[in-house]
Short mmCIF file of N, CA, C and O and ligand atoms in Angstrom, two decimals:
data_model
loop_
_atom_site.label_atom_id
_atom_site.label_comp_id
_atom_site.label_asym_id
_atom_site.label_seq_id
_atom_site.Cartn_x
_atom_site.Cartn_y
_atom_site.Cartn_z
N UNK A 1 105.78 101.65 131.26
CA UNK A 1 106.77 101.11 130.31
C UNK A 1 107.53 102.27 129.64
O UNK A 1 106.93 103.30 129.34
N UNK A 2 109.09 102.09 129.36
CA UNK A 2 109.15 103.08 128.74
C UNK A 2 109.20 103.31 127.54
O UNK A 2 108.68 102.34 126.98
N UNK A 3 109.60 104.18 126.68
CA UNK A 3 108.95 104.81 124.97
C UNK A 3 109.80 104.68 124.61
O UNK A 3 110.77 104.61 125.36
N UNK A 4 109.94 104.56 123.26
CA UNK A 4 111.61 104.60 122.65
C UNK A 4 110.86 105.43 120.77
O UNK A 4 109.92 104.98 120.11
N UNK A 5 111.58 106.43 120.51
CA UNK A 5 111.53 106.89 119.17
C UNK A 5 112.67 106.34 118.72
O UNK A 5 113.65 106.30 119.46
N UNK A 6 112.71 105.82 117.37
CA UNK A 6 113.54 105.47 116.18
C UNK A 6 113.30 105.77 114.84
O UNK A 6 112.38 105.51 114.06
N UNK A 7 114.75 106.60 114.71
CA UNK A 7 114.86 107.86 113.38
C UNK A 7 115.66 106.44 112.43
O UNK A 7 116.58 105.70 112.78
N UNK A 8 114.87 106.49 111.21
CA UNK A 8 115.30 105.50 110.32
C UNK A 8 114.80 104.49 110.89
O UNK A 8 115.64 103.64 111.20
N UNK A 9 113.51 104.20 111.21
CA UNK A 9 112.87 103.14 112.07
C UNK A 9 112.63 102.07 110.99
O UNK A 9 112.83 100.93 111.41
N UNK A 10 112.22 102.17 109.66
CA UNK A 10 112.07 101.32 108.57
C UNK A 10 113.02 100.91 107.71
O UNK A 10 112.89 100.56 106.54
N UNK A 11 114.37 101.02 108.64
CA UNK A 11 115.16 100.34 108.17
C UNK A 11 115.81 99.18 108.22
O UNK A 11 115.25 98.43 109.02
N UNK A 12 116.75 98.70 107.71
CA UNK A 12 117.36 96.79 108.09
C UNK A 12 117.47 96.86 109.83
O UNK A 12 116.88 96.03 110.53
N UNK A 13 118.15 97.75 110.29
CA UNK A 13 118.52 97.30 111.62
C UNK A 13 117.01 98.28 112.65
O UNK A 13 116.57 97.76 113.67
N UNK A 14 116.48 99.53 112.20
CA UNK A 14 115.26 99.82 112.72
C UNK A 14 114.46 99.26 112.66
O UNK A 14 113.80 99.47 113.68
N UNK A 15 113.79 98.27 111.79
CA UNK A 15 112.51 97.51 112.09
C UNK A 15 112.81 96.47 112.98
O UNK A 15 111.79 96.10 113.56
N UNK A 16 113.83 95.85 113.31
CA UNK A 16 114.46 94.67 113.86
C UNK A 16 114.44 95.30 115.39
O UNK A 16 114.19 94.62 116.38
N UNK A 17 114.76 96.84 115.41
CA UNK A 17 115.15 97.13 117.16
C UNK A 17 113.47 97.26 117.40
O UNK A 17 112.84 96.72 118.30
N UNK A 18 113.02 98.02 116.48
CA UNK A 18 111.44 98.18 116.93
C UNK A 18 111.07 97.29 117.45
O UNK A 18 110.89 97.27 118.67
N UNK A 19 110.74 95.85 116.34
CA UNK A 19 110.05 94.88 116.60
C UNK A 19 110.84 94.27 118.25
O UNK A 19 110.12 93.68 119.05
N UNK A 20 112.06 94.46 118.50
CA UNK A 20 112.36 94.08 119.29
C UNK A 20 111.84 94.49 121.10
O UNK A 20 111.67 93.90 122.18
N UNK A 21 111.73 96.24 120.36
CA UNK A 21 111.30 96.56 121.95
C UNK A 21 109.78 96.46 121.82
O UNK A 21 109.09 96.83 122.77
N UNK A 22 109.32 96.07 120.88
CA UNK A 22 108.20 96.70 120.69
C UNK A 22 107.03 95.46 121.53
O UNK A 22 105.91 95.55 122.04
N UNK A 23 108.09 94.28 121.31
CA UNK A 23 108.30 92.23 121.83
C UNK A 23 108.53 92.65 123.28
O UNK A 23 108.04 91.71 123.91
N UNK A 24 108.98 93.48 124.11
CA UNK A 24 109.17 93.66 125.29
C UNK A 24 108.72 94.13 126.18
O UNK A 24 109.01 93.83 127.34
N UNK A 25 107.42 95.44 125.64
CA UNK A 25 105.93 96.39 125.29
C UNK A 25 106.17 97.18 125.61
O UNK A 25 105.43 97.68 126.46
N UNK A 26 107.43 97.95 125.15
CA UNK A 26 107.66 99.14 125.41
C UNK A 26 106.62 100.17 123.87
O UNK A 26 106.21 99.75 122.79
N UNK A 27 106.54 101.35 124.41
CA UNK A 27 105.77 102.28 123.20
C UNK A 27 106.74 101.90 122.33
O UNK A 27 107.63 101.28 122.90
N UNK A 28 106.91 102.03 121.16
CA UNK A 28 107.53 102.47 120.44
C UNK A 28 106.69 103.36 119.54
O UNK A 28 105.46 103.27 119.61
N UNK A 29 107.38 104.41 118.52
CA UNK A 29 107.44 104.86 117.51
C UNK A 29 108.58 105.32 116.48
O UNK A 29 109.64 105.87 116.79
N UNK A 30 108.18 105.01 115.24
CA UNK A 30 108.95 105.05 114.31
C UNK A 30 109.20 106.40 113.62
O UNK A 30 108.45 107.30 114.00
N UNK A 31 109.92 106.65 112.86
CA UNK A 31 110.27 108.04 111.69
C UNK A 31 111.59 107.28 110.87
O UNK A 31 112.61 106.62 111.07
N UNK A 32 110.70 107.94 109.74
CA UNK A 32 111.47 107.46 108.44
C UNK A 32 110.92 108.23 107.42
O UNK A 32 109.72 108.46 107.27
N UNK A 33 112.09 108.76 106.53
CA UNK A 33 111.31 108.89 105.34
C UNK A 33 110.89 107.98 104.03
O UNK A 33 110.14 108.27 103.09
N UNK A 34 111.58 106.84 104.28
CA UNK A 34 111.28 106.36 103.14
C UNK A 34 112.01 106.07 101.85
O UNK A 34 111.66 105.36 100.91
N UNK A 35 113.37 106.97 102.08
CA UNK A 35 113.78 107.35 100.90
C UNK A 35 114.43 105.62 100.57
O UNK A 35 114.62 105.38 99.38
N UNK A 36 114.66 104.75 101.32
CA UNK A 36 115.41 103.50 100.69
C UNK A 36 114.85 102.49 100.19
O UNK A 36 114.14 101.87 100.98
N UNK A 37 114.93 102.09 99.13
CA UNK A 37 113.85 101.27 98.29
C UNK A 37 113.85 99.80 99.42
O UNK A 37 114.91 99.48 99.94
N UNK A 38 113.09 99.32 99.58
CA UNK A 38 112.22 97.90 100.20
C UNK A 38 111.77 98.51 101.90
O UNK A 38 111.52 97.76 102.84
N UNK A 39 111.77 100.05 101.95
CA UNK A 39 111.30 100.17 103.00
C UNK A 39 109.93 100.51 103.60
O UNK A 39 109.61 100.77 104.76
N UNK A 40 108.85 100.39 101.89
CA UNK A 40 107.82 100.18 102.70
C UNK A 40 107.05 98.56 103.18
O UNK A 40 106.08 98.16 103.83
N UNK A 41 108.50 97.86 102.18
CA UNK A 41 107.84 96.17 102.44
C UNK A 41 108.46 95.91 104.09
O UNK A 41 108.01 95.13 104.93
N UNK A 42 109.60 96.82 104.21
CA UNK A 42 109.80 96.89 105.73
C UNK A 42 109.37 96.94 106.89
O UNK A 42 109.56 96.29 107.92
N UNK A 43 108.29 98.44 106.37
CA UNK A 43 107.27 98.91 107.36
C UNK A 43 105.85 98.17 106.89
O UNK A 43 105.03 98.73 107.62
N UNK A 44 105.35 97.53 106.33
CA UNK A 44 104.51 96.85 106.26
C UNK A 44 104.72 95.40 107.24
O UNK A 44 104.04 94.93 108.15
N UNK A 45 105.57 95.10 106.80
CA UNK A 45 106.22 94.17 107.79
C UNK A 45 106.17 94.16 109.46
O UNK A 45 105.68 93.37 110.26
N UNK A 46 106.89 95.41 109.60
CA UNK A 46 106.81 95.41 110.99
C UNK A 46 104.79 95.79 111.79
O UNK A 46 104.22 95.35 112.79
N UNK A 47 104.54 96.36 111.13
CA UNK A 47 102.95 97.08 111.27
C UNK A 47 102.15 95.59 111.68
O UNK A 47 101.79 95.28 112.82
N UNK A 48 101.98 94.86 110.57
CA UNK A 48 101.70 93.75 110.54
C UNK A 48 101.68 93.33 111.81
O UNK A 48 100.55 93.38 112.29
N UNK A 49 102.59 92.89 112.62
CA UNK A 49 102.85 92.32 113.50
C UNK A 49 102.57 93.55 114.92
O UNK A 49 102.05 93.22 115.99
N UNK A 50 102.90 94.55 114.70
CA UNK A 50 102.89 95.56 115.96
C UNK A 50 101.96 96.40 115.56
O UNK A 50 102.41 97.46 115.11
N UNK A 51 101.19 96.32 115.56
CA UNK A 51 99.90 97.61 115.02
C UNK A 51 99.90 98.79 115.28
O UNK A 51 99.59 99.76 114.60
N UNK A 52 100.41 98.66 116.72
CA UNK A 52 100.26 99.44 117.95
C UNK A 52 101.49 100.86 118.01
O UNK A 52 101.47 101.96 118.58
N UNK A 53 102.69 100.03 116.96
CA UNK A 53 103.62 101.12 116.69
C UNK A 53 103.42 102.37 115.94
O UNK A 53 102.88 102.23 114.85
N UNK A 54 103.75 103.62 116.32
CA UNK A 54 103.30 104.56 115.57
C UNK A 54 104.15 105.22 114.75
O UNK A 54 105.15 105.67 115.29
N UNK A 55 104.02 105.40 113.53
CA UNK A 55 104.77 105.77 112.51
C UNK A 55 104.34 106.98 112.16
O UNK A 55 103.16 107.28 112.00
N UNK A 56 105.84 108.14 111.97
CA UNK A 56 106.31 109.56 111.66
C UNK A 56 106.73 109.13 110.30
O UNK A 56 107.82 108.60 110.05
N UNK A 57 105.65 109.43 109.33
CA UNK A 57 106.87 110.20 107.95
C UNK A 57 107.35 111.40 107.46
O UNK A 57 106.76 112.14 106.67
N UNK A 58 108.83 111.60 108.14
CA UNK A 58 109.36 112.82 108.15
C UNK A 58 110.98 112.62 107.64
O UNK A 58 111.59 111.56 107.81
N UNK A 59 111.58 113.83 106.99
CA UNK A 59 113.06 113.93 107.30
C UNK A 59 113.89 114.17 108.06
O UNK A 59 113.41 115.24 108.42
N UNK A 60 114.34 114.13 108.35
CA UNK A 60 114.94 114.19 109.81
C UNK A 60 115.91 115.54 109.68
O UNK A 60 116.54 115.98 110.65
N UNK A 61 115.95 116.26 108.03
CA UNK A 61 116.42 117.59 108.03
C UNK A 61 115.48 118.35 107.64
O UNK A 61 115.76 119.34 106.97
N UNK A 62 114.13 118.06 107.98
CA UNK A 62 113.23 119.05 108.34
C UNK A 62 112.95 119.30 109.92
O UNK A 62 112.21 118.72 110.72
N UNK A 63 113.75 120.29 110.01
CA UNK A 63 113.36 120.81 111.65
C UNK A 63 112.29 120.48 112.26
O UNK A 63 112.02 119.56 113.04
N UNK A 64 111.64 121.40 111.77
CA UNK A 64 110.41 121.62 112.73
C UNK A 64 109.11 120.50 112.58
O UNK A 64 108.11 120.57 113.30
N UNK A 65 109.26 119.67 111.76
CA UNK A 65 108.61 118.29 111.87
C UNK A 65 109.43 117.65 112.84
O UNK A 65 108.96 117.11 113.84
N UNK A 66 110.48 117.69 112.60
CA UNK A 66 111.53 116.40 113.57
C UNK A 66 111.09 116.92 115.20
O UNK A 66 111.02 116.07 116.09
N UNK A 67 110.87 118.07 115.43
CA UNK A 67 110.70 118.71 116.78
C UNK A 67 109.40 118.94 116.81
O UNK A 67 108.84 119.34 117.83
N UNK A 68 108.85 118.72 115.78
CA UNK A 68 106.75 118.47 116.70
C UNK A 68 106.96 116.80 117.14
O UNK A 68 106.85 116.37 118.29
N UNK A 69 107.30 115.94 115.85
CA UNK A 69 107.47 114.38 116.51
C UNK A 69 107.69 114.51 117.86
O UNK A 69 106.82 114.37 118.72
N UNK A 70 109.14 114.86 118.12
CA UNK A 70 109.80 114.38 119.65
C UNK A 70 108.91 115.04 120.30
O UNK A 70 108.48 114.35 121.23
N UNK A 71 108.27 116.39 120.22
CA UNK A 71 107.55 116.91 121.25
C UNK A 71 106.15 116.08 122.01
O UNK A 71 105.80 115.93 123.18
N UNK A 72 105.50 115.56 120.42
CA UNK A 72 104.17 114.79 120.55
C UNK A 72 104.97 113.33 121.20
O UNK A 72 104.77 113.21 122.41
N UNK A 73 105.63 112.46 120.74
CA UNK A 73 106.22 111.47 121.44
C UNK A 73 106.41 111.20 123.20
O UNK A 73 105.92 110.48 124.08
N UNK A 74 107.28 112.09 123.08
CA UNK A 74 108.38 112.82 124.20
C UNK A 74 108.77 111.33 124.81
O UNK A 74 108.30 110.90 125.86
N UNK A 75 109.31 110.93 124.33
CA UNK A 75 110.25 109.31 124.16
C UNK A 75 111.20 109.43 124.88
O UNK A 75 112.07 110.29 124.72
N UNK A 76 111.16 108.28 126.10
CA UNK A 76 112.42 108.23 127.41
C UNK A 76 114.25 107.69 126.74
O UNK A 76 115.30 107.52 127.35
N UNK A 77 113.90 107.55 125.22
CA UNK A 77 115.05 107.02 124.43
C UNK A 77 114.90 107.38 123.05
O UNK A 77 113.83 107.28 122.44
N UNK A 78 115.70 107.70 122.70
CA UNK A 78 115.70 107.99 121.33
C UNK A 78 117.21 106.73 120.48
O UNK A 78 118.28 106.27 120.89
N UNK A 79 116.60 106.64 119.46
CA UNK A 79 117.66 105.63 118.53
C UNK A 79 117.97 106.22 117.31
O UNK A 79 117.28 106.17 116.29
N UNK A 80 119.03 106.78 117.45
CA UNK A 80 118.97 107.57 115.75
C UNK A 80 120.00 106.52 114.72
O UNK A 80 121.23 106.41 114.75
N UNK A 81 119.21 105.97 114.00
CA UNK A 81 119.65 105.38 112.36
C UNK A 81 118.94 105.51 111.58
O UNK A 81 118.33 104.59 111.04
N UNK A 82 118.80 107.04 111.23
CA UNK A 82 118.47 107.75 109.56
C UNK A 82 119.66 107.87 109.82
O UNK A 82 120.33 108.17 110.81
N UNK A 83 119.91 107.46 108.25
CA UNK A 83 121.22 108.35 107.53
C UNK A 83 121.06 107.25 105.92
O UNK A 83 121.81 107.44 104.97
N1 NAD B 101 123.61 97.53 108.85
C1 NAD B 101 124.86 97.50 109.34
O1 NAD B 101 125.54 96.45 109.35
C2 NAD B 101 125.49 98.74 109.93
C3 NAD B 101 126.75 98.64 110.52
C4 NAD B 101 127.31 99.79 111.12
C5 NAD B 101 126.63 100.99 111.09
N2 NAD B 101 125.40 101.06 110.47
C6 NAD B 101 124.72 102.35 110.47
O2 NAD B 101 123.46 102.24 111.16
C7 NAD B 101 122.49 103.07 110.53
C8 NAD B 101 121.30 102.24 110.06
O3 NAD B 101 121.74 101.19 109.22
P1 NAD B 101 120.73 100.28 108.41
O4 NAD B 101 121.50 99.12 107.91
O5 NAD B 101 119.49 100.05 109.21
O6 NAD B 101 120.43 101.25 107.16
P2 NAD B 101 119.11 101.36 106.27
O7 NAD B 101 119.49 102.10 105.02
O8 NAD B 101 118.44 100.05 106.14
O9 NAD B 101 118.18 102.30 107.17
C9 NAD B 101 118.30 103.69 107.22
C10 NAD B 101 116.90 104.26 107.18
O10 NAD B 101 117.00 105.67 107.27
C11 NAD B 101 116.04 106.24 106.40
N3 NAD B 101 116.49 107.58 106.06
C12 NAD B 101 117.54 107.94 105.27
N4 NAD B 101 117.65 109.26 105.21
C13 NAD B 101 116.64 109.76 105.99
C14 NAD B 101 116.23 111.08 106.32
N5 NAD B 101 116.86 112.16 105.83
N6 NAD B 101 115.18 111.24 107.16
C15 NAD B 101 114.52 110.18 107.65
N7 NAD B 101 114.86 108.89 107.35
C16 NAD B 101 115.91 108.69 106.54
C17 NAD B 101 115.96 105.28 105.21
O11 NAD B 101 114.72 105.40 104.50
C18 NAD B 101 116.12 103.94 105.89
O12 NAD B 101 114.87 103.39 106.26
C19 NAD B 101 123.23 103.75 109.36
O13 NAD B 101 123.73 104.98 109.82
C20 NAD B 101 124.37 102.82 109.08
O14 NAD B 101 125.45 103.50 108.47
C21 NAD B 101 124.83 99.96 109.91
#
């Protein structure tokens, strides 16, 4: 199956693509930091239902976290909506 990472994964339209591929059984994993208020009722949300998804809490303008993630991942797709 293939993997998909999503930057801003706990967000309105990231928990929705997650849960979506996640409904299809592809890997997924998430990264987010967090910074937008209702996004840990977000990621509680999605967890709930996908257990199996694995969640990065990182910034995505911290380098060298953002590049151990992708490395440990190594995800056939990437979805970027942090911002
Ligand atoms: N929702 C829409 O209708 C829509 C339409 C067009 C474009 N977009 C774009 O799509 C993207 C996602 O939209 P959304 O509605 O899901 O937004 P959202 O605010 O719900 O999600 C963005 C996520 O990014 C995270 N984030 C912010 N800064 C971060 C950082 N530095 N590092 C890691 N995570 C960070 C936030 O915590 C949040 O969970 C945005 O770029 C938005 O501008 C959205």
């Amino acid at each position: 199956m293939p993997s998909i990472l999503i930057t801003g994964g706990a967000g309105f339209i990231g928990v929705n693509a997650a849960q979506h591929f996640a409904s299809l059984g592809w890997e997924v994993a998430i990264l987010d930091n967090l910074s937008r208020r209702g996004t840990e009722d977000n990621l509680r949300w999605l967890l709930d239902q996908h257990p199996a998804i694995a969640f990065h809490r990182v910034d995505i303008r911290q380098a060298d976290a953002l590049a151990e993630v992708v490395a440990a991942v190594r995800p056939s797709m990437l979805l970027h909506l942090a911002a």
